[in-house]
GROMACS .gro file of C-alpha atoms in nm:
model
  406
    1UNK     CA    1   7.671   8.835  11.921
    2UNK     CA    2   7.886   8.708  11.666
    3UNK     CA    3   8.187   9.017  11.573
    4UNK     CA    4   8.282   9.124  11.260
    5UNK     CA    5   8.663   9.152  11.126
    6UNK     CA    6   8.829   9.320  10.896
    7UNK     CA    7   9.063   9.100  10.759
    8UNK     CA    8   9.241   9.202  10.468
    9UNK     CA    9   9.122   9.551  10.220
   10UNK     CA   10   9.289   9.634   9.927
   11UNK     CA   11   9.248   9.887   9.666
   12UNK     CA   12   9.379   9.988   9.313
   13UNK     CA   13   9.546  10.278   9.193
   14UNK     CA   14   9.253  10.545   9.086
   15UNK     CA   15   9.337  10.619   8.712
   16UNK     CA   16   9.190  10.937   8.567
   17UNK     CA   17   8.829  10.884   8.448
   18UNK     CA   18   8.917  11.058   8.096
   19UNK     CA   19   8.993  10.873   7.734
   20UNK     CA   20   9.400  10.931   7.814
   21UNK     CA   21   9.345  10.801   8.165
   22UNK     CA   22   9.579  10.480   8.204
   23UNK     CA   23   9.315  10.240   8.284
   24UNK     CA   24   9.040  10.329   8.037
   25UNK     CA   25   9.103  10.008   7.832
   26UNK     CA   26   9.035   9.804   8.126
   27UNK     CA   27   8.663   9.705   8.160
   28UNK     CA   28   8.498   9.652   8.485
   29UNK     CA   29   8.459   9.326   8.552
   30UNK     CA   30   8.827   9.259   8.451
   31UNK     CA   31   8.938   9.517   8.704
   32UNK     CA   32   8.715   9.369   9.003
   33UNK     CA   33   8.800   9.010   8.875
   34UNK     CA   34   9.212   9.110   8.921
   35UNK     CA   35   9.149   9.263   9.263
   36UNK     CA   36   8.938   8.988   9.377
   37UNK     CA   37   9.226   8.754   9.290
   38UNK     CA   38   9.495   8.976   9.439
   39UNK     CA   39   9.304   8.988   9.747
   40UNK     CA   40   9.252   8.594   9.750
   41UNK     CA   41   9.638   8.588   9.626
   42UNK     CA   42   9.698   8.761  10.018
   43UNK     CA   43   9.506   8.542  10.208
   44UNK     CA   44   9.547   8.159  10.061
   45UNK     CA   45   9.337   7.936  10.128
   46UNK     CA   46   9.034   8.196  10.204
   47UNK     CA   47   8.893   8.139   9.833
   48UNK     CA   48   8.665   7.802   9.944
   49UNK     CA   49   8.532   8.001  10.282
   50UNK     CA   50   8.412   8.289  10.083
   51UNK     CA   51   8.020   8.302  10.133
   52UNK     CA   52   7.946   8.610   9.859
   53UNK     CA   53   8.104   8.875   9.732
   54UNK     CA   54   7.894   9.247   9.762
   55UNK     CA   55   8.002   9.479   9.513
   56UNK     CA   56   7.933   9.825   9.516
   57UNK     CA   57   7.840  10.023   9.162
   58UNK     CA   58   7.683  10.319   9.121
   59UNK     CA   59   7.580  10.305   8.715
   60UNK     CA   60   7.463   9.963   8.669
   61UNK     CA   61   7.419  10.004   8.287
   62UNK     CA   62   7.617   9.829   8.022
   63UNK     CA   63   7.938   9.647   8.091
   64UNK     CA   64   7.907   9.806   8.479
   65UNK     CA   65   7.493   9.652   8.450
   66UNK     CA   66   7.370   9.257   8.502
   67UNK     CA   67   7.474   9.178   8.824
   68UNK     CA   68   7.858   9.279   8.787
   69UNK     CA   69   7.919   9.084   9.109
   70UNK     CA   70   7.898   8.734   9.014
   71UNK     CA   71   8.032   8.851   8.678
   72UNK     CA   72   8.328   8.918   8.865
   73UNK     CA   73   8.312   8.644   9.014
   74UNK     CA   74   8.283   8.394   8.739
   75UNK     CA   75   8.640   8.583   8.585
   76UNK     CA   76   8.813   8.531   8.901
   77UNK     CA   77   8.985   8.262   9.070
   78UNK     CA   78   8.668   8.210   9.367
   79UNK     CA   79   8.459   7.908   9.301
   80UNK     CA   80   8.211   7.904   9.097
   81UNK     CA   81   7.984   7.803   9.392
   82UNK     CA   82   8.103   8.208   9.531
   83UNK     CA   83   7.732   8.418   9.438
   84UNK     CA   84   7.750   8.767   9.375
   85UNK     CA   85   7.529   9.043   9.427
   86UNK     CA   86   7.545   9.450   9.294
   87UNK     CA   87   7.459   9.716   9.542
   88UNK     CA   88   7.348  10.075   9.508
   89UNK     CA   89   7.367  10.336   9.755
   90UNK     CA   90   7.483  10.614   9.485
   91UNK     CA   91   7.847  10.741   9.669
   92UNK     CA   92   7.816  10.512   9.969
   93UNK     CA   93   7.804  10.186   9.778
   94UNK     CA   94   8.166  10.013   9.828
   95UNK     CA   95   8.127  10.132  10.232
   96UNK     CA   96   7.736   9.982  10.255
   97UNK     CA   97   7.868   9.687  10.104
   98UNK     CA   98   8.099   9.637  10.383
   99UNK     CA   99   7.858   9.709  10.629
  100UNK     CA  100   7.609   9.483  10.518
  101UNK     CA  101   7.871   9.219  10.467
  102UNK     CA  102   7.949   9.286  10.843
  103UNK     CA  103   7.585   9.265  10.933
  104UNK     CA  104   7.554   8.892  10.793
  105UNK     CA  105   7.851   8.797  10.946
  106UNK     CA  106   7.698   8.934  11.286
  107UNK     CA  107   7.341   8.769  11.190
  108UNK     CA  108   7.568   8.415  11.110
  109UNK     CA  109   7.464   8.391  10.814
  110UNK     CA  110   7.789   8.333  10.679
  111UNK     CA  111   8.122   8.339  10.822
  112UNK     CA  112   8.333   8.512  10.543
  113UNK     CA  113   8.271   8.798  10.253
  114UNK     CA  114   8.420   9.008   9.982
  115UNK     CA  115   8.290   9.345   9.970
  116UNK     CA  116   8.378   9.655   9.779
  117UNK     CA  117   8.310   9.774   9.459
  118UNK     CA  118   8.397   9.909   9.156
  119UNK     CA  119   8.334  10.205   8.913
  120UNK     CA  120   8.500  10.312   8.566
  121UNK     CA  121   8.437  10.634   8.483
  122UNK     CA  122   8.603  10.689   8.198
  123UNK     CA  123   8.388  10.391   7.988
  124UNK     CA  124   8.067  10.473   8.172
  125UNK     CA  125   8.007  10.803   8.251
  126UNK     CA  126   7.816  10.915   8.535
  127UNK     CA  127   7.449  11.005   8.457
  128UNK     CA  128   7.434  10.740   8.166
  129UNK     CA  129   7.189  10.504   8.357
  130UNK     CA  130   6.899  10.795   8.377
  131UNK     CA  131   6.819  10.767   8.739
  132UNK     CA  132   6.480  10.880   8.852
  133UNK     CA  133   6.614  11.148   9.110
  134UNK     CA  134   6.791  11.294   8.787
  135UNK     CA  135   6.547  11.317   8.534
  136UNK     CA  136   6.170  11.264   8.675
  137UNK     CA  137   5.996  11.572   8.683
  138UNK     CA  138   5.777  11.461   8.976
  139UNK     CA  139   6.054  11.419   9.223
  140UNK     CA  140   6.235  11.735   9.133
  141UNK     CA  141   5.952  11.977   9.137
  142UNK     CA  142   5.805  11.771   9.510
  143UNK     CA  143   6.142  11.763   9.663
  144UNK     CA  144   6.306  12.070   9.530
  145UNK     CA  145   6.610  11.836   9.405
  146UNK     CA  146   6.927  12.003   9.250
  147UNK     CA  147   7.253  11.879   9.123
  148UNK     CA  148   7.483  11.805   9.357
  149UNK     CA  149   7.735  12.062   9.267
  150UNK     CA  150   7.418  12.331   9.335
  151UNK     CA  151   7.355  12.162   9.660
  152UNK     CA  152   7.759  12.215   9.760
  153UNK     CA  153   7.721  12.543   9.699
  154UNK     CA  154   7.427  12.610   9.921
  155UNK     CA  155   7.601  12.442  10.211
  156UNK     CA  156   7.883  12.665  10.143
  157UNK     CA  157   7.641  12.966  10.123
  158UNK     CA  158   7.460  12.837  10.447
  159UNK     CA  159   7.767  12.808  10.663
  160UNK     CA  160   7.976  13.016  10.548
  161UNK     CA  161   8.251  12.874  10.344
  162UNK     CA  162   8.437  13.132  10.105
  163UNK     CA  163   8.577  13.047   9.808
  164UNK     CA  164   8.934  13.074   9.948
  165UNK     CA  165   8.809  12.833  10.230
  166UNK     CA  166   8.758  12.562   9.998
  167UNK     CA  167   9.033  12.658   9.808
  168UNK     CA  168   9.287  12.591  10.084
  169UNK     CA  169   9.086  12.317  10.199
  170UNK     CA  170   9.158  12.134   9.826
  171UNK     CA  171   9.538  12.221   9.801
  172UNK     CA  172   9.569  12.057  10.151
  173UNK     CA  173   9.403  11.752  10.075
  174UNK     CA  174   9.662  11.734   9.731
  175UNK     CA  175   9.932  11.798   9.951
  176UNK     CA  176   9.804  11.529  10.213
  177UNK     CA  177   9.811  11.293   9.944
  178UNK     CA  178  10.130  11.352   9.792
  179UNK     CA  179  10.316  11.357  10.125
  180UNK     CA  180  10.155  10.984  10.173
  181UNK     CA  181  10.278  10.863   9.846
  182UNK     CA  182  10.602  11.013   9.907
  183UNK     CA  183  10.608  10.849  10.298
  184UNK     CA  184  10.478  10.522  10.155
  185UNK     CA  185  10.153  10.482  10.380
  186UNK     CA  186   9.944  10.353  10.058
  187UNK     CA  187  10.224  10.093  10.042
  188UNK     CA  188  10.036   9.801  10.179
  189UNK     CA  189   9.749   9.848  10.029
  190UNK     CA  190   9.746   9.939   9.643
  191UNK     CA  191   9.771   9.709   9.402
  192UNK     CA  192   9.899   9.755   9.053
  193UNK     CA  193   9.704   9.742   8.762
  194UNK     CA  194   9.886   9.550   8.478
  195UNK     CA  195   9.755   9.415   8.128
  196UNK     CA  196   9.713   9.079   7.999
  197UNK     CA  197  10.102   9.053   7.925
  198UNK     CA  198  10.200   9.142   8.298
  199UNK     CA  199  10.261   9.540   8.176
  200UNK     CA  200  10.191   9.754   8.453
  201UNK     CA  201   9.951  10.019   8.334
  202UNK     CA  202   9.902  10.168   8.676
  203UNK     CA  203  10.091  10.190   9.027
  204UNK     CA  204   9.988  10.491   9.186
  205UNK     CA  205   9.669  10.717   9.202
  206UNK     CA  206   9.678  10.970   8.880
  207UNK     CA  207   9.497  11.266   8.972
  208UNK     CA  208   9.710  11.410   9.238
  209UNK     CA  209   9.895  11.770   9.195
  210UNK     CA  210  10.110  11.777   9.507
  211UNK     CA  211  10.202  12.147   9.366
  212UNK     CA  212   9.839  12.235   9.420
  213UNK     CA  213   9.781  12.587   9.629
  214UNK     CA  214   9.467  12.844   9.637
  215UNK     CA  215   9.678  13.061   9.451
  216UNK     CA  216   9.651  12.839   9.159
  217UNK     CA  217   9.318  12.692   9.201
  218UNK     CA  218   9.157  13.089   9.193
  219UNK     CA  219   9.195  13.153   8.875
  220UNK     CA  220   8.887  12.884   8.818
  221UNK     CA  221   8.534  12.959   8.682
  222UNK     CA  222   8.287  12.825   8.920
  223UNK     CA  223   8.138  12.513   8.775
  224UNK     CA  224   7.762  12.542   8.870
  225UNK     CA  225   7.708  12.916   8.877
  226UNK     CA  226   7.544  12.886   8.495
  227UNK     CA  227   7.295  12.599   8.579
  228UNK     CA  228   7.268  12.769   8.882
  229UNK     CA  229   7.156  13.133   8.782
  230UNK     CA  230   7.051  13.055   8.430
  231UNK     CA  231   6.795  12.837   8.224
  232UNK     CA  232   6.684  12.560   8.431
  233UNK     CA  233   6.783  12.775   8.712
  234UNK     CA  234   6.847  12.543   8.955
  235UNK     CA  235   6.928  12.832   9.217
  236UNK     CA  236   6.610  12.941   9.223
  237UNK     CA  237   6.431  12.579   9.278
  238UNK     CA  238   6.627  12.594   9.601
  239UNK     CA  239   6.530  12.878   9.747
  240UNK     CA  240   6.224  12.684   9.724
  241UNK     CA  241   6.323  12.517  10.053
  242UNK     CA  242   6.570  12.790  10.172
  243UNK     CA  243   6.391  13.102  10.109
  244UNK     CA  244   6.603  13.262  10.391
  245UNK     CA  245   6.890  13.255  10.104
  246UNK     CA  246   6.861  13.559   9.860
  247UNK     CA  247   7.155  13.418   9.679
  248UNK     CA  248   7.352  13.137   9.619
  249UNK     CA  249   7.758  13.179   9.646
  250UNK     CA  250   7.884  12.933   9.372
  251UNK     CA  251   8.265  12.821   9.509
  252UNK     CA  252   8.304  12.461   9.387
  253UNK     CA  253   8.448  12.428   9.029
  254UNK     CA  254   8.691  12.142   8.918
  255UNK     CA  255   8.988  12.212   9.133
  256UNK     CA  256   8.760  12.157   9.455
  257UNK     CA  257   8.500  11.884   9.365
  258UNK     CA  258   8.589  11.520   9.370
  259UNK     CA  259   8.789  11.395   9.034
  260UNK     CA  260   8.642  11.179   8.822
  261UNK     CA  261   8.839  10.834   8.818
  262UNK     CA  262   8.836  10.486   8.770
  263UNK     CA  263   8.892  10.226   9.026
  264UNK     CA  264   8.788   9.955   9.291
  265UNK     CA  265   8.875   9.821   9.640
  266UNK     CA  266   8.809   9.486   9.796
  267UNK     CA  267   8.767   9.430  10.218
  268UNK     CA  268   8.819   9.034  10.330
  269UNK     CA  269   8.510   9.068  10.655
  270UNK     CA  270   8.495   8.766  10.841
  271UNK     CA  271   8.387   8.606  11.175
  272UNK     CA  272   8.638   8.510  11.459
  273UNK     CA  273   8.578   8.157  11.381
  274UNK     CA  274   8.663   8.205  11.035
  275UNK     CA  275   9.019   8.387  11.108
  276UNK     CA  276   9.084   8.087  11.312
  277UNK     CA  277   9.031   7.843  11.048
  278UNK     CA  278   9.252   7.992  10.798
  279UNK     CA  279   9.517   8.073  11.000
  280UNK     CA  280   9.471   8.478  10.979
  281UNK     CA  281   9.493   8.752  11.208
  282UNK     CA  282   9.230   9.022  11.219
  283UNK     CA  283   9.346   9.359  11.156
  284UNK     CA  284   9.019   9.553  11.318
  285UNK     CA  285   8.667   9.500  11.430
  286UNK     CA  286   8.342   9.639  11.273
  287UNK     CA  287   8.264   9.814  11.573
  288UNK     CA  288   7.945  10.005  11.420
  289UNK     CA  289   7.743  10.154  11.176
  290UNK     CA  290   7.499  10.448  11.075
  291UNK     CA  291   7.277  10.509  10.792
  292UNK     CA  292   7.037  10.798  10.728
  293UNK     CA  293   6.878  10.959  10.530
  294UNK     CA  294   6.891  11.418  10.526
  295UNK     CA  295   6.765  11.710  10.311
  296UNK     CA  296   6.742  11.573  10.000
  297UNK     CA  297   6.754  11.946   9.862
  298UNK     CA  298   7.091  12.017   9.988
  299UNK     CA  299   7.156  11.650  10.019
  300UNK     CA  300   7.522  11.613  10.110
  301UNK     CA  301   7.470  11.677  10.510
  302UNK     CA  302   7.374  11.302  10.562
  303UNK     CA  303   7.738  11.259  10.726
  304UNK     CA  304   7.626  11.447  11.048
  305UNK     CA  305   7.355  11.299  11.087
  306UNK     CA  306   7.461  10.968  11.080
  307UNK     CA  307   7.805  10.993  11.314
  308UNK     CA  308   7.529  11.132  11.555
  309UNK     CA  309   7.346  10.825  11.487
  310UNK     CA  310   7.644  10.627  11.541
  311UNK     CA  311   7.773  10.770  11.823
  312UNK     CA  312   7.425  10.735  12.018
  313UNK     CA  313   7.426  10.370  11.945
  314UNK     CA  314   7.779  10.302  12.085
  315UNK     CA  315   7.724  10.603  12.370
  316UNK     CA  316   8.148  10.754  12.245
  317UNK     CA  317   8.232  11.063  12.274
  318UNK     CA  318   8.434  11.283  11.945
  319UNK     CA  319   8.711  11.269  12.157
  320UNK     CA  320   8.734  10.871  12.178
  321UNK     CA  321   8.792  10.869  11.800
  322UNK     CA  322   9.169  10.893  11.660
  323UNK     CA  323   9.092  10.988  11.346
  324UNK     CA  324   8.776  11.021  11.052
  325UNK     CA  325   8.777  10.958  10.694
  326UNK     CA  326   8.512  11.185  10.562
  327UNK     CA  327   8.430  11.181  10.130
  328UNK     CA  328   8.577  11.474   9.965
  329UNK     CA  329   8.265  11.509   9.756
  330UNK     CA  330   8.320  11.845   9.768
  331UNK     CA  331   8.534  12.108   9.977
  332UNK     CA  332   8.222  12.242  10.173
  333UNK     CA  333   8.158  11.860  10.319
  334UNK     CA  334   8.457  11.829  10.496
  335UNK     CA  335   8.439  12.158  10.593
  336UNK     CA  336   8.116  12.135  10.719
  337UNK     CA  337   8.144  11.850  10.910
  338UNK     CA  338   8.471  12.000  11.098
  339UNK     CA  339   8.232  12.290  11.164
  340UNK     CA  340   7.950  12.099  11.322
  341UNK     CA  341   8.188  11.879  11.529
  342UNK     CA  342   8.465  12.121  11.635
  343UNK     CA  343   8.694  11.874  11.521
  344UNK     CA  344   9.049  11.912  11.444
  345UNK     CA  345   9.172  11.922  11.088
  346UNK     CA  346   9.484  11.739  11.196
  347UNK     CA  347   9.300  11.421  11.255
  348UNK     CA  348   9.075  11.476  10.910
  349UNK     CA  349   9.111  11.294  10.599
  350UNK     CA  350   9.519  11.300  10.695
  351UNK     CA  351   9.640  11.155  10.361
  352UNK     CA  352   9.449  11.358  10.155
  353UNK     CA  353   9.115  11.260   9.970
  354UNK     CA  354   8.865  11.234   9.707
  355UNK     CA  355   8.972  11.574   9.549
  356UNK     CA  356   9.318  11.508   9.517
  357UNK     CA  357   9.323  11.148   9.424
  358UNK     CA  358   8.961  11.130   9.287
  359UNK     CA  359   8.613  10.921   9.341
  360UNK     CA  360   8.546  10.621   9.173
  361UNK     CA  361   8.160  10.591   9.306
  362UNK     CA  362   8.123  10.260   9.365
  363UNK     CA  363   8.462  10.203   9.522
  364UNK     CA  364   8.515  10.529   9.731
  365UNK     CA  365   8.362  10.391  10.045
  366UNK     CA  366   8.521  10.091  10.086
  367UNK     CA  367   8.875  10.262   9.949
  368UNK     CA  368   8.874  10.501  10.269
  369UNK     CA  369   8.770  10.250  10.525
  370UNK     CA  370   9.098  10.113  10.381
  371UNK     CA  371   9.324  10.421  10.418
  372UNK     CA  372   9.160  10.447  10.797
  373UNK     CA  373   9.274  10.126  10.848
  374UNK     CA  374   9.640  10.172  10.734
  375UNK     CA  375   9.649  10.488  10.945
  376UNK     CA  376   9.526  10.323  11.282
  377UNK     CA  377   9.800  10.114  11.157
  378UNK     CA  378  10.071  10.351  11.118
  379UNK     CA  379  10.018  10.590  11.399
  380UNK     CA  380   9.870  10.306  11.647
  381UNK     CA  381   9.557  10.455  11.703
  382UNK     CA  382   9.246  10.233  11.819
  383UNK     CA  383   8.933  10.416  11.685
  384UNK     CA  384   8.840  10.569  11.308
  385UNK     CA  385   8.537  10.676  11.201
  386UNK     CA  386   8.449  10.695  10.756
  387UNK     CA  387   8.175  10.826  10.623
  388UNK     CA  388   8.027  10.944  10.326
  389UNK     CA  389   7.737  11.167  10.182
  390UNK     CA  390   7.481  11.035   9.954
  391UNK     CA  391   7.276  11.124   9.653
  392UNK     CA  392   6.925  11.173   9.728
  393UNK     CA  393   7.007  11.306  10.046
  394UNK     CA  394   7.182  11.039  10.264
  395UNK     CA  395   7.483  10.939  10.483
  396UNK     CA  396   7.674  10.637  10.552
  397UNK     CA  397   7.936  10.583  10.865
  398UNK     CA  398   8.159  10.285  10.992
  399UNK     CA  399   8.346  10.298  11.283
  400UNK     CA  400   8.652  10.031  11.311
  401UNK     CA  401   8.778   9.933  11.626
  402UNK     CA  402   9.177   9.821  11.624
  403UNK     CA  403   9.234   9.722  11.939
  404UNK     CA  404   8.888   9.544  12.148
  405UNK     CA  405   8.872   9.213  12.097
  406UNK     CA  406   9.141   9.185  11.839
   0.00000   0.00000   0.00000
């Protein structure tokens, strides 16, 4: 079988998804366009070989709707003879992108890709594209479905997470983060976000509060305890499928959910044969993949399920992995998956994550495969694992391989 190689992945700065955020002038496709040329700016010569670009974006409506790939595309340097093509797997998108990207390269049908994505939060909010597993009736009432900020809270509730437990778990991850900036490890990868004149409007990831502790974060209203216990009463729809719970303990507010952001990442995946040609040097193999589907009540457990699903395919062991990347959705995911794999939080989501430096949906995935890769990197490590959890109830993971057959 033909391998797949991680060339090249690049991300920008996330800027806060909020009208004073620093990159909420700067539409979509002009963001992925820039990236896409920074990334081609890298590799020269790579821009001919490219056989698509997959680009990951979670609310395809108005400037972020119409096939934002090949828009992208047509506003960057690639040929116009470069398709494009949007993909949607809600949280997972930039990461599913790379893995499909991977699986072409494996099938030969092409030898090189662009894959990634892209989401601005702060000119198109979340929600605005009225998804079915949002608003039909007939899906929520069959499938007992909840916001995802209700469904945190009954993982927290089911396995025992506190609110001081996520609290702690939150200030680390800001910490993590702002020691990495500090130490430099996002270095080689983020690119700078400037305007039309050259100004740099954004060098570094906005959301972070290195001063972060549980001490400050407690003084925080839960965010979901309201919709939770009150008209709809989305509490009580659960216990629909987890009758066994007499009530739900609402920990997640602000200071422990994801931050809202703007921002995109790019991954250069490519065959051996490809490398070859244009005189570049792959950084790690595609080693494997797992997708699933879980609960889609609770639906933010879909990480277990598919590193179990990953790790039967490829018969490894925990122990043979150096380090995971799992989504800071929320504090109870991490925490959670820890749990259920007795891992150690020294080799978990190292340089902080999606709480401290925020989650730009369409981009998140492919961003952390990126910061696993720098880390292999930097502490010469050979395995990492990323994986996310999914809307709906699903759960994406990647394992790159550093050092077999590269």
């Amino acid at each position: 079988m033909t391998e797949a190689y991680i060339y090249d992945a690049v991300r920008t700065p996330r800027g806060r998804g909020k009208p004073d955020g620093a990159l909420r002038e700067v539409r979509s496709v002009r963001l992925s366009a820039d990236l896409l040329n920074a990334l081609l700016a890298r590799n020269t010569g790579t821009g001919d070989c490219v056989d698509d670009v997959l680009w990951g974006t979670v609310t395809q409506v108005g400037e972020q709707g119409g096939c934002l790939a090949r828009a992208a595309v047509l506003m960057s340097d690639l040929p116009d003879t470069v398709p494009g093509i949007s993909i949607n797997r809600f949280c997972a998108s930039g990461l599913d992108a790379v893995n499909l990207a991977a699986a072409l390269v494996r099938s030969e049908a092409g030898g090189c890709y662009i894959a990634g994505g892209v989401e601005m939060m702060s000119r198109v909010p979340m929600g605005a594209d009225g998804a079915a597993l949002a608003v039909d009736p007939e899906l929520t009432l069959n499938h007992c479905l909840v916001p995802q900020g209700i469904a945190a809270d009954i993982i927290a509730t089911r396995f025992g997470f506190t609110r001081n437990d996520c609290d702690a778990y939150a200030a680390r991850s800001h910490q993590r983060a702002g020691t990495a900036w500090q130490e430099g490890r996002f270095t080689r990868s983020v690119i700078p976000v400037k305007d039309s004149i050259g100004m740099t409007l954004l060098d570094r990831d906005e959301h972070i509060r290195p001063e972060t502790t549980a001490d400050t974060l407690a003084g925080l209203a839960p965010a979901f305890r309201e919709i939770g216990e009150n008209t709809p009463g989305f509490d009580a729809i659960a216990r629909l499928r987890y009758p066994e719970i007499e009530a739900v303990d609402h920990v997640h507010h602000a200071g422990n959910s994801s931050g809202v952001v703007d921002g995109a990442a790019a991954v250069l995946v490519g065959s051996r044969s490809f490398g070859e040609r244009s005189g570049l040097a792959p950084r790690a193999r595609i080693a494997a993949t797992g997708q699933t589907g879980s609960d889609p009540t609770i639906m933010l457990t879909g990480p277990i399920r598919a590193t179990k699903r990953l790790l039967n395919r490829t018969g490894l062991a925990l122990t043979d992995i150096d380090l995971f990347e799992v989504n800071e959705a929320f504090a109870a995911i991490p925490l959670h998956y820890m749990q259920e794999f007795s891992l150690d939080p020294a080799i978990v989501n190292i340089n902080g994550g999606a709480i401290a430096m925020g989650h730009p949906l369409g981009a998140t995935g492919a961003m952390i495969l990126g910061t696993a890769l720098d880390e292999l990197e930097r502490m010469g490590g050979g395995l990492a694992l990323v994986s996310l959890c999914v809307a709906g109830g699903m759960g994406t993971a990647t394992l790159i391989d550093r050092k077999t057959n590269v």
